[in-house]
Amino acid sequence: MAGTYNISALITQGASLAQQPWFTPSLILILLGAFTKSAQFPFHFWLPGAMAAPTPVSAYLHSSTMVKAGVYLLARLLPVYGDSTLWFTLLCSAGAFTALWCAVQAYRQTDLKLMLAFSTNVILGQLVMLIGIGSSYAVTAALLLIAAHSFYKAGLFMVVGNIDKATGTREYHELAGLRAVLAISFTAALVTAASKAGLPPSFGFLSKEYLYKAGLEFGWVLSGTMLLANAIMVALALLILIKPFLKPHHPKAAAMKAVEHNQLLWLPPIVLALLSVIVPVALLNWYQGVIIDPAASVMLATPQVKTVKLWEGLNLPLLLSALTLLLGILLYVAYPRLKPRLDQLLSGLPSGPAVYQHLLNAVIKLANWQTRVLQHGHLTQYSLQFFLVLLAFLGTVLWQIHPLPSIEWDLYYYDVVLAVFLVIAAVVVVKARTLLLAVAALGTIGFLTTMVFLVYSAPDVAKTQLLVETLLVVFIAIVLRHLSAVSSVPRHSTSRRIIHACVAAGIGISITLALWIITAVPLNQEISEFYAQTSVSGGKGRNIVNVILVDFRAFDTLGEAVVVVIAGLAAVAVLAGKRINKLVSETDKEHR
């Protein structure tokens, strides 16, 4: 539609692109790709399933870089699609549902890493929803949330990696008392979990404030959905912090070992934790000038960038943040009783991996059925399928050409004689009851075709046709003794023969129409003139046909010759194999 793949050029054509007929299909296809890449419902399940990687890889995968590529694309294309009602509806509904549903799924997990993985879906859903809203507050909130999530999520993943390395498990009910051996990791977990929960003055608190401001612009539905999802995030932050570190050690807890000091495993999470506080407290103006202002100026059609402040006094978003914390604490307290009920309630619903596996099984069943139908080992059916496809291609194109071009008939008596003999020979091939008669009639067709080439002044082609037909008749005559007699081959049913006749007649008529159309249209002489002018100077020969075959199309000729040689070698190998098998069987008989 735009004539370019350059995003900076695309976003300047938003108004004109909206008038294009492909605007809506392109929007839907972009959303399908971005939703899959950034794990939106119903494509959300792949992201938690990808958390089997080592902890640094998971931190990279889930915190910021890879999965946000779809979000980034949506953000860049906001000036193109942002005014579309369909864009707003799909992004807000998909993002809000993804955030709420994946928050519930994260709440059900017992693996700390899996909790964090599902909570990544929550943030991705919120980002998609904010881009769908597309207001100044929404864009600012999205740009804050991207960085806030990067810091606290990567930090928490590294903390969980340290827990796994110290105990050999990530199951929260097997963890306790880790504060004694992972003191620095506990400090990092405390700060990053506070940012995840949205406690001031963390980056997470700042992004949540602007998230609520953007949601309140469009009513309570989006704000209420985000409040519930964020409350579950608060409960998860408390679970990740309290269960492993602050719960007293008990005999059933996993054995612990100190791993921080000798391997510097404390450094990555503590750096990320410090950034979660330093950026909003001391570097907010820098972040505004370097990230928010330039990004918002590209995303918004009429840039009205909001000045970000860590504290804006008592207001409704702050009240919603406090309510989020309170509800999150209640969900944490109710976790032992609420989780089993959720598991029981949601156990009957299909899971993403299960649906994917069913689809994969269906594809395999389809492939097996297709293999049975198309690769059954019956040569006659292979031939029928090939000719049916050929007839479909010919018929689809040729039968659309009407009226047929007029053609001037300039017939001579020898044309009619040749045509009659060709038809008679073809009928004999079909009706012959002996192989020898069929081969003779088939050779007759070839030699009559040679006569046609001679009549129409193509001696080189006639010579080639004569040689090919002579060799073909000789080869078939040699193979005759290895073939069954025609009378011994079971005849097809009447219906099958009718189908064969119809397919043959259809192909014959289609080829006739093709020749009719080709001969009625004046030929383009450009290529012929090129060969005529360059055959002597370029190919050093006056026989244009020979020069074309040997020089201009040398590789084609070589390929055709190689194919013939390979076919001949294969035939020799088959015949030799049959001869060897016959000798082996005779030897076995003699031994017996």
Coordinates of C-alpha atoms in Angstrom, one line a residue:
M1 CA 0.0 0.0 0.0
A2 CA 2.8 2.4 0.9
G3 CA 5.4 1.3 -1.6
T4 CA 8.1 1.0 1.1
Y5 CA 9.1 -1.2 4.0
N6 CA 10.7 1.7 5.9
I7 CA 8.8 2.3 9.1
S8 CA 9.7 6.0 9.2
A9 CA 8.2 6.4 5.8
L10 CA 5.2 4.2 6.6
I11 CA 4.1 6.2 9.6
T12 CA 3.9 9.4 7.6
Q13 CA 1.2 7.9 5.4
G14 CA -1.3 6.9 8.0
A15 CA -4.2 9.0 6.6
S16 CA -3.7 7.8 3.1
L17 CA -3.2 4.2 4.1
A18 CA -6.5 4.2 6.0
Q19 CA -8.3 4.7 2.7
Q20 CA -6.7 1.6 1.1
P21 CA -8.8 -1.6 0.6
W22 CA -6.0 -3.6 2.2
F23 CA -5.9 -1.5 5.4
T24 CA -8.1 -3.8 7.5
P25 CA -6.5 -7.1 6.3
S26 CA -3.0 -5.7 6.9
L27 CA -4.0 -4.6 10.4
I28 CA -5.3 -8.1 11.2
L29 CA -2.2 -9.8 9.9
I30 CA 0.1 -7.4 11.8
L31 CA -1.8 -8.1 15.0
L32 CA -1.6 -11.9 14.4
G33 CA 2.2 -11.7 14.1
A34 CA 2.6 -9.3 17.0
F35 CA 0.2 -11.2 19.3
T36 CA 2.1 -14.4 18.6
K37 CA 5.5 -12.8 19.1
S38 CA 4.5 -11.1 22.3
A39 CA 2.5 -14.0 23.7
Q40 CA -1.0 -12.5 23.7
F41 CA -4.0 -14.8 24.3
P42 CA -4.6 -17.3 22.7
F43 CA -0.9 -17.5 21.8
H44 CA 0.3 -16.9 25.4
F45 CA 1.2 -20.4 26.4
W46 CA 4.5 -20.6 24.5
L47 CA 6.3 -18.1 26.7
P48 CA 6.0 -19.9 30.0
G49 CA 6.9 -23.1 28.1
A50 CA 10.1 -21.4 27.0
M51 CA 11.4 -20.8 30.6
A52 CA 13.3 -24.1 30.6
A53 CA 16.4 -22.2 29.5
P54 CA 19.2 -21.3 31.9
T55 CA 18.5 -18.4 34.2
P56 CA 20.4 -15.7 32.3
V57 CA 18.7 -16.7 29.1
S58 CA 15.3 -16.6 30.8
A59 CA 16.1 -13.2 32.2
Y60 CA 16.9 -12.0 28.7
L61 CA 13.9 -13.7 27.1
H62 CA 11.2 -12.7 29.7
S63 CA 12.4 -9.3 30.9
S64 CA 12.8 -7.0 28.0
T65 CA 14.3 -7.9 24.8
M66 CA 12.9 -10.7 22.7
V67 CA 9.3 -10.9 23.6
K68 CA 8.7 -7.2 23.4
A69 CA 9.6 -7.2 19.7
G70 CA 5.9 -7.5 18.9
V71 CA 5.0 -4.7 21.3
Y72 CA 7.7 -2.6 19.7
L73 CA 6.2 -3.2 16.2
L74 CA 2.7 -2.2 17.5
A75 CA 4.1 0.9 19.1
R76 CA 5.9 2.0 15.8
L77 CA 2.7 1.4 13.8
L78 CA 0.5 3.3 16.2
P79 CA 0.4 6.4 13.9
V80 CA -0.7 4.2 11.0
Y81 CA -3.5 2.2 12.7
G82 CA -4.2 4.2 15.9
D83 CA -7.3 5.9 14.6
S84 CA -9.0 2.6 13.7
T85 CA -11.8 1.4 16.0
L86 CA -10.8 -2.2 15.2
W87 CA -7.2 -1.5 16.4
F88 CA -8.5 0.0 19.7
T89 CA -11.0 -2.8 20.2
L90 CA -8.7 -5.7 19.5
L91 CA -5.7 -4.4 21.3
C92 CA -7.5 -3.4 24.4
S93 CA -9.6 -6.5 24.7
A94 CA -6.7 -8.9 23.9
G95 CA -4.3 -7.1 26.2
A96 CA -6.7 -6.8 29.1
F97 CA -7.8 -10.4 28.9
T98 CA -4.2 -11.6 28.5
A99 CA -3.1 -9.7 31.6
L100 CA -6.0 -10.9 33.8
W101 CA -5.9 -14.5 32.6
C102 CA -2.2 -14.9 32.8
A103 CA -2.2 -13.3 36.3
V104 CA -4.6 -16.0 37.4
Q105 CA -2.4 -18.7 35.8
A106 CA 0.7 -17.2 37.6
Y107 CA -1.2 -17.3 40.9
R108 CA -1.7 -21.1 40.5
Q109 CA 1.9 -22.0 40.0
T110 CA 4.3 -23.4 42.6
D111 CA 7.5 -23.1 40.5
L112 CA 8.9 -19.6 41.2
K113 CA 10.3 -19.3 37.7
L114 CA 7.0 -20.3 36.2
M115 CA 5.3 -17.7 38.3
L116 CA 7.6 -15.1 36.9
A117 CA 7.1 -16.4 33.3
F118 CA 3.3 -16.1 33.5
S119 CA 3.7 -12.6 35.1
T120 CA 5.6 -11.6 32.0
N121 CA 2.5 -12.3 30.0
V122 CA 0.7 -10.0 32.3
I123 CA 3.0 -7.1 31.5
L124 CA 2.9 -7.8 27.8
G125 CA -0.9 -7.7 28.0
Q126 CA -0.8 -4.4 29.8
L127 CA 1.6 -3.0 27.2
V128 CA -0.6 -4.1 24.3
M129 CA -3.6 -2.5 26.0
L130 CA -1.8 0.8 26.5
I131 CA -0.8 0.9 22.8
G132 CA -4.4 0.2 21.9
I133 CA -5.5 3.2 24.0
G134 CA -2.9 5.3 22.3
S135 CA -3.4 8.4 24.4
S136 CA -0.5 10.6 25.7
Y137 CA -0.9 9.0 29.2
A138 CA -1.0 5.5 27.7
V139 CA 2.1 6.0 25.6
T140 CA 4.0 7.5 28.6
A141 CA 2.8 4.6 30.8
A142 CA 4.0 2.0 28.2
L143 CA 7.4 3.6 28.0
L144 CA 7.7 3.6 31.8
L145 CA 6.4 0.0 32.1
I146 CA 8.9 -1.4 29.6
A147 CA 11.9 -0.2 31.6
A148 CA 10.4 -0.9 35.0
H149 CA 9.5 -4.4 34.0
S150 CA 13.0 -5.0 32.5
F151 CA 14.7 -4.1 35.7
Y152 CA 12.6 -5.9 38.3
K153 CA 11.8 -9.0 36.1
A154 CA 15.4 -9.6 35.1
G155 CA 16.5 -9.1 38.7
L156 CA 13.9 -11.5 40.0
F157 CA 14.9 -14.1 37.5
M158 CA 18.5 -13.9 38.5
V159 CA 17.4 -14.2 42.2
V160 CA 15.4 -17.3 41.4
G161 CA 18.4 -18.7 39.5
N162 CA 20.5 -18.2 42.7
I163 CA 17.8 -20.0 44.7
D164 CA 17.9 -22.9 42.3
K165 CA 21.7 -23.1 42.4
A166 CA 21.7 -23.0 46.2
T167 CA 18.9 -25.6 46.8
G168 CA 18.4 -27.5 43.5
T169 CA 14.7 -26.6 43.4
R170 CA 12.4 -23.8 42.6
E171 CA 9.2 -25.2 44.2
Y172 CA 8.2 -22.7 46.9
H173 CA 6.9 -25.3 49.3
E174 CA 10.4 -26.9 49.4
L175 CA 12.1 -23.6 50.2
A176 CA 12.7 -21.9 53.5
G177 CA 15.3 -19.9 55.4
L178 CA 17.3 -18.9 52.4
R179 CA 18.0 -15.4 53.8
A180 CA 20.9 -17.0 55.8
V181 CA 22.8 -18.2 52.8
L182 CA 21.6 -15.7 50.1
A183 CA 21.7 -12.4 52.0
I184 CA 22.5 -10.2 49.0
S185 CA 20.1 -12.0 46.8
F186 CA 17.4 -11.4 49.5
T187 CA 18.2 -7.7 49.4
A188 CA 17.9 -7.7 45.6
A189 CA 14.7 -9.7 45.8
L190 CA 13.3 -7.2 48.4
V191 CA 13.9 -4.2 46.1
T192 CA 12.8 -5.9 42.9
A193 CA 9.7 -7.4 44.5
A194 CA 8.8 -4.0 45.8
S195 CA 9.0 -2.6 42.3
K196 CA 6.9 -5.5 41.0
A197 CA 4.3 -4.8 43.6
G198 CA 4.4 -1.1 42.8
L199 CA 5.7 0.3 46.1
P200 CA 7.1 3.9 46.0
P201 CA 9.6 5.2 45.1
S202 CA 10.3 2.3 42.7
F203 CA 10.1 2.3 38.9
G204 CA 7.2 -0.2 39.2
F205 CA 5.2 2.3 41.3
L206 CA 5.7 5.1 38.8
S207 CA 4.6 3.0 35.8
K208 CA 1.6 1.7 37.7
E209 CA 0.5 5.3 38.5
Y210 CA 0.5 6.2 34.8
L211 CA -1.1 2.9 33.9
Y212 CA -4.1 3.8 36.0
K213 CA -4.2 7.4 34.6
A214 CA -4.4 6.0 31.1
G215 CA -7.1 3.5 32.1
L216 CA -9.2 6.0 33.8
E217 CA -9.4 8.1 30.6
F218 CA -11.5 5.2 29.2
G219 CA -13.7 4.3 32.1
W220 CA -13.6 1.7 34.9
V221 CA -13.6 -1.5 32.9
L222 CA -10.0 -1.3 31.8
S223 CA -8.9 0.2 35.1
G224 CA -10.7 -2.5 37.1
T225 CA -9.2 -5.2 35.0
M226 CA -5.7 -3.8 35.5
L227 CA -6.3 -3.4 39.2
L228 CA -7.2 -7.0 39.7
A229 CA -4.2 -8.2 37.6
N230 CA -1.8 -5.9 39.5
A231 CA -3.2 -7.1 42.8
I232 CA -2.3 -10.7 41.8
M233 CA 1.2 -9.4 40.9
V234 CA 1.5 -8.0 44.4
A235 CA 0.5 -11.4 45.8
L236 CA 3.2 -13.0 43.6
A237 CA 5.8 -10.6 44.8
L238 CA 5.0 -11.5 48.4
L239 CA 5.1 -15.2 47.6
I240 CA 8.5 -14.9 45.9
L241 CA 9.9 -12.9 48.7
I242 CA 8.4 -14.4 51.9
K243 CA 8.2 -18.1 51.1
P244 CA 11.9 -18.8 50.2
F245 CA 13.6 -16.2 52.3
L246 CA 11.6 -15.3 55.4
K247 CA 9.8 -18.6 56.2
P248 CA 11.6 -20.4 59.0
H249 CA 13.7 -23.4 58.0
H250 CA 12.0 -26.8 58.5
P251 CA 13.1 -30.4 58.2
K252 CA 11.3 -30.9 54.9
A253 CA 12.9 -27.9 53.2
A254 CA 15.6 -28.4 50.6
A255 CA 19.2 -28.4 51.8
M256 CA 21.0 -25.1 51.3
K257 CA 24.5 -24.1 50.3
A258 CA 26.2 -20.7 50.0
V259 CA 26.8 -19.9 46.4
E260 CA 26.9 -16.1 46.3
H261 CA 30.4 -15.0 47.4
N262 CA 32.6 -17.4 45.5
Q263 CA 30.8 -17.0 42.2
L264 CA 29.6 -13.3 42.3
L265 CA 26.1 -14.5 41.7
W266 CA 24.8 -11.6 43.7
L267 CA 26.1 -8.9 41.3
P268 CA 23.5 -9.0 38.5
P269 CA 20.4 -9.0 40.7
I270 CA 21.7 -6.3 43.0
V271 CA 22.7 -4.0 40.0
L272 CA 19.2 -4.4 38.5
A273 CA 17.6 -3.8 41.9
L274 CA 19.5 -0.6 42.4
L275 CA 18.5 0.6 38.9
S276 CA 14.9 0.0 39.8
V277 CA 15.2 2.8 42.4
I278 CA 18.0 5.0 41.1
V279 CA 16.3 5.7 37.7
P280 CA 13.0 7.0 39.0
V281 CA 14.5 8.9 42.0
A282 CA 17.7 10.4 40.4
L283 CA 17.5 10.0 36.7
L284 CA 13.9 10.6 35.8
N285 CA 14.5 13.8 33.9
W286 CA 17.2 12.0 31.9
Y287 CA 14.9 9.1 31.1
Q288 CA 12.2 11.6 30.1
G289 CA 14.5 13.4 27.7
V290 CA 16.3 10.4 26.2
I291 CA 13.5 7.8 26.0
I292 CA 10.0 9.2 26.6
D293 CA 10.0 12.4 24.7
P294 CA 11.6 11.1 21.4
A295 CA 9.6 7.9 21.5
A296 CA 6.3 9.6 22.2
S297 CA 6.9 12.2 19.5
V298 CA 7.1 9.3 17.0
M299 CA 4.2 7.3 18.4
L300 CA 1.7 10.1 18.8
A301 CA 0.2 11.9 15.7
T302 CA 0.0 15.2 17.8
P303 CA 2.7 14.8 20.4
Q304 CA 1.5 16.0 23.8
V305 CA 4.1 14.4 26.0
K306 CA 3.3 14.2 29.7
T307 CA 6.0 15.4 32.1
V308 CA 6.6 12.4 34.4
K309 CA 6.7 13.1 38.1
L310 CA 7.4 10.5 40.8
W311 CA 4.9 12.3 43.2
E312 CA 1.9 14.1 42.0
G313 CA 0.0 14.4 45.3
L314 CA -3.1 12.6 46.4
N315 CA -5.3 11.6 43.5
L316 CA -7.4 8.8 42.1
P317 CA -4.5 6.8 40.6
L318 CA -2.7 6.9 44.0
L319 CA -5.9 5.6 45.6
L320 CA -6.0 2.7 43.1
S321 CA -2.4 1.9 43.8
A322 CA -3.1 1.7 47.5
L323 CA -6.2 -0.5 46.8
T324 CA -4.0 -2.7 44.6
L325 CA -1.6 -3.3 47.5
L326 CA -4.4 -4.0 50.0
L327 CA -6.1 -6.5 47.7
G328 CA -2.7 -8.1 46.9
I329 CA -2.0 -8.7 50.5
L330 CA -5.4 -10.3 50.9
L331 CA -4.8 -12.6 48.0
Y332 CA -1.4 -13.6 49.5
V333 CA -3.1 -14.4 52.8
A334 CA -5.8 -16.4 51.1
Y335 CA -3.3 -18.2 48.8
P336 CA -3.3 -21.5 50.7
R337 CA -7.1 -21.8 50.5
L338 CA -7.7 -20.0 47.2
K339 CA -5.2 -21.8 45.0
P340 CA -6.7 -25.3 45.4
R341 CA -10.1 -23.9 44.5
L342 CA -8.8 -22.2 41.5
D343 CA -7.0 -25.4 40.4
Q344 CA -10.3 -27.3 40.8
L345 CA -12.3 -24.7 38.9
L346 CA -9.9 -24.3 36.0
S347 CA -8.8 -27.9 35.7
G348 CA -11.4 -28.8 33.1
L349 CA -10.4 -26.0 30.7
P350 CA -8.2 -26.9 27.8
S351 CA -4.6 -25.7 28.1
G352 CA -2.6 -24.0 25.4
P353 CA -0.1 -26.9 25.1
A354 CA -2.9 -29.5 25.0
V355 CA -4.7 -27.6 22.2
Y356 CA -1.4 -27.2 20.3
Q357 CA -0.8 -31.0 20.7
H358 CA -4.3 -31.8 19.4
L359 CA -3.7 -29.6 16.4
L360 CA -0.3 -31.2 15.8
N361 CA -1.9 -34.7 16.0
A362 CA -4.6 -33.6 13.5
V363 CA -1.9 -32.4 11.1
I364 CA -0.1 -35.8 11.4
K365 CA -3.4 -37.6 10.8
L366 CA -4.0 -35.5 7.7
A367 CA -0.5 -36.2 6.5
N368 CA -1.0 -39.9 7.0
W369 CA -4.3 -39.9 5.1
Q370 CA -2.7 -37.8 2.3
T371 CA 0.2 -40.2 2.1
R372 CA -2.2 -43.2 1.8
V373 CA -4.2 -41.4 -0.9
L374 CA -1.4 -40.0 -2.9
Q375 CA 1.5 -42.5 -2.3
H376 CA -0.4 -45.8 -2.6
G377 CA 2.1 -47.5 -5.0
H378 CA -0.4 -48.0 -7.9
L379 CA 1.1 -46.7 -11.2
T380 CA -2.3 -46.4 -12.9
Q381 CA -3.6 -44.2 -10.2
Y382 CA -0.5 -42.1 -10.2
S383 CA -1.0 -41.5 -13.9
L384 CA -4.6 -40.6 -13.4
Q385 CA -3.8 -38.1 -10.7
F386 CA -1.1 -36.5 -12.8
F387 CA -3.4 -36.1 -15.8
L388 CA -6.3 -34.8 -13.6
V389 CA -4.0 -32.1 -12.3
L390 CA -2.8 -31.3 -15.8
L391 CA -6.4 -31.1 -17.0
A392 CA -7.3 -28.8 -14.1
F393 CA -4.5 -26.4 -15.0
L394 CA -5.2 -26.5 -18.7
G395 CA -9.0 -26.2 -18.3
T396 CA -8.8 -23.4 -15.7
V397 CA -6.8 -21.2 -18.1
L398 CA -8.1 -22.1 -21.5
W399 CA -11.8 -22.3 -20.9
Q400 CA -11.7 -18.7 -19.7
I401 CA -10.6 -17.5 -23.1
H402 CA -13.7 -16.6 -25.1
P403 CA -14.4 -16.0 -27.8
L404 CA -11.7 -18.1 -29.5
P405 CA -9.6 -16.2 -32.0
S406 CA -10.4 -16.7 -35.6
I407 CA -7.9 -18.8 -37.6
E408 CA -7.5 -19.1 -41.3
W409 CA -7.6 -22.7 -42.5
D410 CA -5.1 -23.4 -45.3
L411 CA -5.3 -27.2 -45.7
Y412 CA -3.8 -29.4 -48.3
Y413 CA -4.7 -33.1 -49.1
Y414 CA -1.5 -34.4 -47.4
D415 CA -2.5 -32.5 -44.2
V416 CA -5.8 -34.4 -44.1
V417 CA -4.1 -37.7 -44.9
L418 CA -1.5 -37.3 -42.1
A419 CA -4.2 -36.3 -39.6
V420 CA -6.4 -39.3 -40.5
F421 CA -3.5 -41.8 -40.2
L422 CA -2.5 -40.3 -36.9
V423 CA -6.0 -40.7 -35.5
I424 CA -6.2 -44.3 -36.8
A425 CA -2.8 -45.1 -35.2
A426 CA -3.9 -43.6 -31.9
V427 CA -7.1 -45.7 -31.9
V428 CA -5.1 -48.8 -32.6
V429 CA -2.8 -48.1 -29.6
V430 CA -5.8 -47.9 -27.3
K431 CA -7.6 -50.9 -28.7
A432 CA -4.7 -53.2 -29.3
R433 CA -4.9 -56.5 -27.5
T434 CA -1.2 -57.4 -28.0
L435 CA 1.8 -55.5 -26.9
L436 CA 3.6 -55.9 -30.3
L437 CA 0.6 -54.3 -32.1
A438 CA 0.5 -51.5 -29.6
V439 CA 4.2 -50.8 -29.9
A440 CA 3.9 -50.8 -33.7
A441 CA 1.0 -48.4 -33.7
L442 CA 2.9 -46.1 -31.2
G443 CA 5.9 -46.1 -33.4
T444 CA 3.7 -45.3 -36.4
I445 CA 2.4 -42.2 -34.5
G446 CA 6.0 -41.1 -34.0
F447 CA 7.0 -41.6 -37.6
L448 CA 3.9 -39.8 -38.8
T449 CA 4.8 -36.9 -36.5
T450 CA 8.2 -36.9 -38.2
M451 CA 6.3 -36.5 -41.5
V452 CA 4.5 -33.5 -40.1
F453 CA 7.8 -31.8 -39.2
L454 CA 9.1 -32.5 -42.8
V455 CA 6.0 -31.1 -44.4
Y456 CA 6.3 -27.9 -42.4
S457 CA 10.0 -27.4 -43.1
A458 CA 11.6 -28.4 -39.8
P459 CA 14.2 -31.0 -41.0
D460 CA 16.3 -30.7 -37.8
V461 CA 13.3 -31.4 -35.6
A462 CA 12.2 -34.2 -37.9
K463 CA 15.6 -35.8 -37.8
T464 CA 15.6 -35.7 -34.0
Q465 CA 12.1 -37.0 -33.8
L466 CA 13.0 -39.9 -36.2
L467 CA 16.0 -40.9 -34.1
V468 CA 14.0 -40.7 -30.8
E469 CA 11.2 -42.8 -32.2
T470 CA 13.5 -45.4 -33.6
L471 CA 15.3 -45.8 -30.3
L472 CA 12.1 -45.8 -28.4
V473 CA 10.6 -48.6 -30.5
V474 CA 13.8 -50.6 -30.1
F475 CA 13.9 -50.0 -26.3
I476 CA 10.2 -51.0 -25.9
A477 CA 10.7 -54.1 -28.1
I478 CA 13.6 -55.1 -25.8
V479 CA 11.5 -54.6 -22.7
L480 CA 8.5 -56.4 -24.1
R481 CA 9.7 -59.8 -22.9
H482 CA 9.7 -58.5 -19.3
L483 CA 6.1 -57.3 -19.5
S484 CA 3.0 -59.2 -18.9
A485 CA 0.7 -59.8 -21.8
V486 CA -2.2 -57.4 -22.3
S487 CA -4.7 -60.2 -22.0
S488 CA -3.3 -61.1 -18.6
V489 CA -3.8 -57.7 -17.1
P490 CA -7.2 -57.2 -15.3
R491 CA -9.5 -54.8 -17.1
H492 CA -10.6 -51.6 -15.3
S493 CA -14.2 -51.3 -14.4
T494 CA -16.6 -49.5 -16.8
S495 CA -16.8 -46.5 -14.6
R496 CA -13.0 -46.2 -14.4
R497 CA -12.6 -46.5 -18.2
I498 CA -15.3 -43.8 -18.6
I499 CA -13.2 -41.5 -16.3
H500 CA -10.1 -42.3 -18.2
A501 CA -11.8 -41.5 -21.5
C502 CA -13.2 -38.2 -20.2
V503 CA -9.8 -37.2 -18.8
A504 CA -8.1 -38.1 -22.1
A505 CA -10.7 -36.3 -24.2
G506 CA -10.4 -33.2 -21.9
I507 CA -6.6 -33.0 -22.2
G508 CA -6.8 -33.6 -26.0
I509 CA -9.4 -30.8 -26.4
S510 CA -7.4 -28.5 -24.1
I511 CA -4.2 -29.1 -26.1
T512 CA -6.1 -28.5 -29.3
L513 CA -7.5 -25.2 -27.9
A514 CA -4.0 -24.2 -26.8
L515 CA -2.5 -24.8 -30.2
W516 CA -5.5 -23.0 -31.8
I517 CA -4.9 -19.9 -29.6
I518 CA -1.1 -20.0 -30.1
T519 CA -1.2 -20.3 -33.8
A520 CA -3.8 -17.6 -34.2
V521 CA -1.8 -15.0 -32.3
P522 CA 1.1 -13.3 -34.2
L523 CA 4.4 -14.6 -32.9
N524 CA 6.9 -12.3 -31.2
Q525 CA 9.9 -12.3 -33.5
E526 CA 12.2 -10.6 -31.0
I527 CA 13.8 -13.8 -29.8
S528 CA 14.0 -15.3 -33.2
E529 CA 15.7 -12.2 -34.6
F530 CA 18.2 -12.3 -31.7
Y531 CA 19.2 -15.9 -32.5
A532 CA 19.4 -15.2 -36.2
Q533 CA 21.7 -12.2 -35.7
T534 CA 24.0 -13.8 -33.2
S535 CA 24.1 -17.5 -34.2
V536 CA 27.2 -16.9 -36.4
S537 CA 28.9 -14.2 -34.4
G538 CA 28.1 -15.7 -31.0
G539 CA 27.8 -19.5 -31.7
K540 CA 30.0 -19.8 -34.8
G541 CA 27.3 -21.7 -36.6
R542 CA 24.7 -21.1 -39.3
N543 CA 22.3 -23.8 -38.2
I544 CA 20.3 -21.8 -35.7
V545 CA 18.6 -24.8 -34.1
N546 CA 22.0 -26.5 -33.5
V547 CA 23.5 -23.3 -32.1
I548 CA 20.6 -22.9 -29.7
L549 CA 21.0 -26.4 -28.4
V550 CA 24.8 -26.5 -28.2
D551 CA 25.6 -22.9 -27.2
F552 CA 22.7 -20.7 -26.1
R553 CA 21.0 -23.5 -24.2
A554 CA 24.1 -25.7 -23.5
F555 CA 23.3 -26.3 -19.9
D556 CA 19.7 -27.3 -20.7
T557 CA 20.9 -29.7 -23.3
L558 CA 23.5 -31.1 -20.9
G559 CA 20.8 -31.5 -18.2
E560 CA 18.5 -33.3 -20.6
A561 CA 21.3 -35.6 -21.7
V562 CA 22.2 -36.4 -18.1
V563 CA 18.5 -37.2 -17.3
V564 CA 18.4 -39.6 -20.3
V565 CA 21.7 -41.3 -19.2
I566 CA 20.5 -41.6 -15.6
A567 CA 17.2 -43.1 -16.8
G568 CA 19.1 -45.6 -18.9
L569 CA 21.5 -46.5 -16.1
A570 CA 18.5 -47.0 -13.8
A571 CA 16.8 -49.3 -16.4
V572 CA 20.0 -51.3 -16.8
A573 CA 20.3 -51.6 -13.0
V574 CA 16.7 -52.8 -12.7
L575 CA 17.1 -55.4 -15.4
A576 CA 20.4 -56.5 -14.0
G577 CA 18.8 -56.8 -10.6
K578 CA 16.0 -59.0 -12.0
R579 CA 18.6 -61.2 -13.7
I580 CA 20.6 -61.5 -10.5
N581 CA 17.5 -62.4 -8.5
K582 CA 16.7 -65.0 -11.2
L583 CA 20.2 -66.5 -11.0
V584 CA 20.0 -66.6 -7.1
S585 CA 16.6 -68.3 -7.1
E586 CA 17.9 -70.9 -9.7
T587 CA 21.0 -71.5 -7.5
D588 CA 18.8 -72.0 -4.4
K589 CA 16.7 -74.6 -6.3
E590 CA 19.9 -76.5 -7.4
H591 CA 21.1 -76.5 -3.8
R592 CA 17.8 -77.8 -2.5

